[in-house]
Amino acid sequence: MSAPDGSDEGGEIGRPESSDHGYSRVMTTISPSAERTALDAVPTQLFIGGEWREASGGGTLPVEDPSTGETLAEVPDATVEDGKAALAAADEAFNDFRHMPPRDRGEILRRAYELMIERVDELALVMTLEMGKPLPEARGEVLYAASYFRWYAEEAVRINGRFQVAENGASRVLTMEQPVGPCLFITPWNFPLAMGTRKVGPAIAAGCTSVVKPAKQTPLSMLSMARILEEAGLPGGVVNVITARSSGELMEPLIRDARARKLSFTGSTAVGKKLVEQASDQLLRMSMELGGNAPFVVFEDADLDLAVEGALLAKMRNGGEACTSANRFVVHESVAGEFSRRLAERMGALRVARGTEPGSQVGPLIDQAAIDKVKELVDDAVGKGAAVLTGGEPLGERGYFFSPTVLGDVPEGADLVREEIFGPVAPITTFSGEDQAIAMANDTEYGLVAYLFTENVSRAFRVMEALETGMIGFNQGMVSNAGAPFGGVKQSGYGREGGPEGLREYLETKYVALNLSGRPAAL
Ligand code: NAP
């Protein structure tokens, strides 16, 4: 393994997404002045009603580079008054925007998609600086984020109702799909751009307006998105972005405000539960994209090459800081030794370095609290009998780096089998029969995604039907795709993002009973 400032090339994570997602790009050295230029291009103000402005209280909060701990920029610390102004702007803009021709809404999204593609390198650099992920991964996220704008640009003109003859033959059933109204969006730091576009894209397509509150660690990507939407011709007030030090204080009054009609949240289950309570005041429409504890199940008949490759991707995409990250490896006892050895070899060879360094494959975790939590989980597992096959420790003298870690023989009682690790740690547990594998996979309050590796199609369908998750990766280590319904069950939340399902989250169905017979309606 190489240290954060080490120079050996290490192994490859592989190409997590299709080649147009940019993972195969050769990286060059990024100069400090290129970093400064990219940061200076980000509008570091609140975006309210189509105007860029400072917080009314004049406060700011710093944005830190997790690989150095240095401050990159200051963004406004919005007050409740600013939040209310943003919601008022979204409410006012809704009256017109809901009537904008669908084709025009689609064209704005298409232009925004194209601008993101044109600026992929600048957007990726800003993302790497504020969040830490290696540049090729940041580039992949920008393209992935943009793909939601492209997908929903195409969907905006495909919003249909239906017309049907009622059972009695006399009346007609007419339904229309109308925009929900002003929405509140709260997004996490781990995918600073994509978690925004996959809400904003379908909202714009449906004719909804919004107030977006990004995570305080990574506001720059979302502010850049707002600038792009502005340049793409989005009318003022349709999307508003507010940043703040205390999200709870800023957002609760908005969630309880009658002008808001929907809340879409991506983040931890603990915060999601709090927000669901607050949203019950107005009975807001809700989408909750919450935490996960993904099992990665490898059967004895799996193609081990495919499984190891898939494991590396499912575990190490975003350095393990993903809700879809494989949190537990559930491997048949007859192949567990071979699988563990090969995974440890690949994980141990990954190059850990600041995300802007050539060849970096694993960046820093988001902050010191993340390092402390991952270390505590590893120590707990080792204390209960797990074997460290590679890694196990924080790395480097500054920044928040942790070595890619594989733990073998992990007992079921270890805390990291139950809790979301959110770091580069792969715990391996074993099973001896299919029913046991299914029981182990489902033994969690979460239900976001599961990964399944087998060459036996009958078994694959049996297991897929039995898994209690919203998504399954079958013989592949990732599921993200703008055209597919992303979301979970159980305490991983409800609602779907992406695909036609993602658009429905922003539409209300209105039904009209039509009497065309000229006689009084009867049952
Ligand atoms: P988090 O602590 O729940 O924060 C997420 C967002 O909620 C941030 O913008 C945060 O703002 C805000 N927030 C925190 N407390 C709040 C409150 N009381 N009221 C209103 N907003 C509040 O989660 P995180 O640590 O950023 O993100 C990691 C979590 O997100 C993991 O559990 C991961 O699994 C989950 N996630 C889920 C999905 C999915 O699609 N299912 C995707 C990505 C991530 P501040 O930054 O100001 O605290």
mmCIF file of N, CA, C and O in Angstrom, residues 48-50 84-94 209 236-238 240:
data_model
loop_
_atom_site.group_PDB
_atom_site.id
_atom_site.type_symbol
_atom_site.label_atom_id
_atom_site.label_comp_id
_atom_site.label_asym_id
_atom_site.label_seq_id
_atom_site.Cartn_x
_atom_site.Cartn_y
_atom_site.Cartn_z
ATOM 1 N N ILE A 48 -30.940 33.248 -4.697
ATOM 2 C CA ILE A 48 -32.349 33.385 -4.301
ATOM 3 C C ILE A 48 -33.078 34.265 -5.313
ATOM 4 O O ILE A 48 -32.662 35.394 -5.585
ATOM 5 N N GLY A 49 -34.157 33.741 -5.863
ATOM 6 C CA GLY A 49 -34.961 34.523 -6.813
ATOM 7 C C GLY A 49 -34.176 34.975 -8.024
ATOM 8 O O GLY A 49 -34.444 36.045 -8.583
ATOM 9 N N GLY A 50 -33.178 34.184 -8.408
ATOM 10 C CA GLY A 50 -32.394 34.527 -9.599
ATOM 11 C C GLY A 50 -31.281 35.521 -9.317
ATOM 12 O O GLY A 50 -30.609 35.988 -10.234
ATOM 13 N N LYS A 84 -36.550 31.765 4.272
ATOM 14 C CA LYS A 84 -37.947 32.142 3.949
ATOM 15 C C LYS A 84 -37.995 32.888 2.613
ATOM 16 O O LYS A 84 -38.930 32.722 1.831
ATOM 17 N N ALA A 85 -36.970 33.722 2.376
ATOM 18 C CA ALA A 85 -36.933 34.467 1.104
ATOM 19 C C ALA A 85 -36.792 33.482 -0.059
ATOM 20 O O ALA A 85 -37.401 33.659 -1.119
ATOM 21 N N ALA A 86 -35.993 32.442 0.144
ATOM 22 C CA ALA A 86 -35.801 31.445 -0.917
ATOM 23 C C ALA A 86 -37.107 30.697 -1.185
ATOM 24 O O ALA A 86 -37.480 30.462 -2.347
ATOM 25 N N LEU A 87 -37.818 30.353 -0.124
ATOM 26 C CA LEU A 87 -39.084 29.635 -0.302
ATOM 27 C C LEU A 87 -40.123 30.557 -0.960
ATOM 28 O O LEU A 87 -40.892 30.121 -1.834
ATOM 29 N N ALA A 88 -40.115 31.836 -0.549
ATOM 30 C CA ALA A 88 -41.049 32.791 -1.161
ATOM 31 C C ALA A 88 -40.756 32.901 -2.660
ATOM 32 O O ALA A 88 -41.677 32.945 -3.483
ATOM 33 N N ALA A 89 -39.465 32.917 -3.012
ATOM 34 C CA ALA A 89 -39.088 33.018 -4.430
ATOM 35 C C ALA A 89 -39.562 31.776 -5.192
ATOM 36 O O ALA A 89 -40.079 31.872 -6.312
ATOM 37 N N ALA A 90 -39.393 30.602 -4.571
ATOM 38 C CA ALA A 90 -39.819 29.359 -5.226
ATOM 39 C C ALA A 90 -41.336 29.346 -5.389
ATOM 40 O O ALA A 90 -41.863 28.917 -6.429
ATOM 41 N N ASP A 91 -42.023 29.858 -4.379
ATOM 42 C CA ASP A 91 -43.487 29.877 -4.401
ATOM 43 C C ASP A 91 -43.985 30.811 -5.503
ATOM 44 O O ASP A 91 -44.883 30.464 -6.281
ATOM 45 N N GLU A 92 -43.358 31.984 -5.580
ATOM 46 C CA GLU A 92 -43.772 32.958 -6.585
ATOM 47 C C GLU A 92 -43.477 32.453 -8.006
ATOM 48 O O GLU A 92 -44.307 32.560 -8.902
ATOM 49 N N ALA A 93 -42.289 31.887 -8.159
ATOM 50 C CA ALA A 93 -41.886 31.422 -9.499
ATOM 51 C C ALA A 93 -42.773 30.266 -9.980
ATOM 52 O O ALA A 93 -42.964 30.082 -11.182
ATOM 53 N N PHE A 94 -43.307 29.513 -9.034
ATOM 54 C CA PHE A 94 -44.107 28.338 -9.400
ATOM 55 C C PHE A 94 -45.321 28.707 -10.270
ATOM 56 O O PHE A 94 -45.669 27.998 -11.213
ATOM 57 N N THR A 209 -40.769 24.055 -8.614
ATOM 58 C CA THR A 209 -39.673 24.938 -8.207
ATOM 59 C C THR A 209 -39.062 24.370 -6.920
ATOM 60 O O THR A 209 -39.642 23.476 -6.292
ATOM 61 N N GLY A 236 -35.533 33.025 -12.890
ATOM 62 C CA GLY A 236 -35.190 33.287 -11.490
ATOM 63 C C GLY A 236 -36.237 32.713 -10.551
ATOM 64 O O GLY A 236 -37.432 32.758 -10.840
ATOM 65 N N GLY A 237 -35.780 32.146 -9.431
ATOM 66 C CA GLY A 237 -36.694 31.630 -8.415
ATOM 67 C C GLY A 237 -37.079 30.169 -8.614
ATOM 68 O O GLY A 237 -37.610 29.539 -7.704
ATOM 69 N N VAL A 238 -36.801 29.607 -9.795
ATOM 70 C CA VAL A 238 -37.208 28.207 -10.023
ATOM 71 C C VAL A 238 -36.331 27.263 -9.191
ATOM 72 O O VAL A 238 -36.827 26.322 -8.581
ATOM 73 N N ASN A 240 -33.457 27.650 -6.117
ATOM 74 C CA ASN A 240 -32.780 28.543 -5.177
ATOM 75 C C ASN A 240 -31.821 27.694 -4.353
ATOM 76 O O ASN A 240 -32.167 26.565 -3.987
#
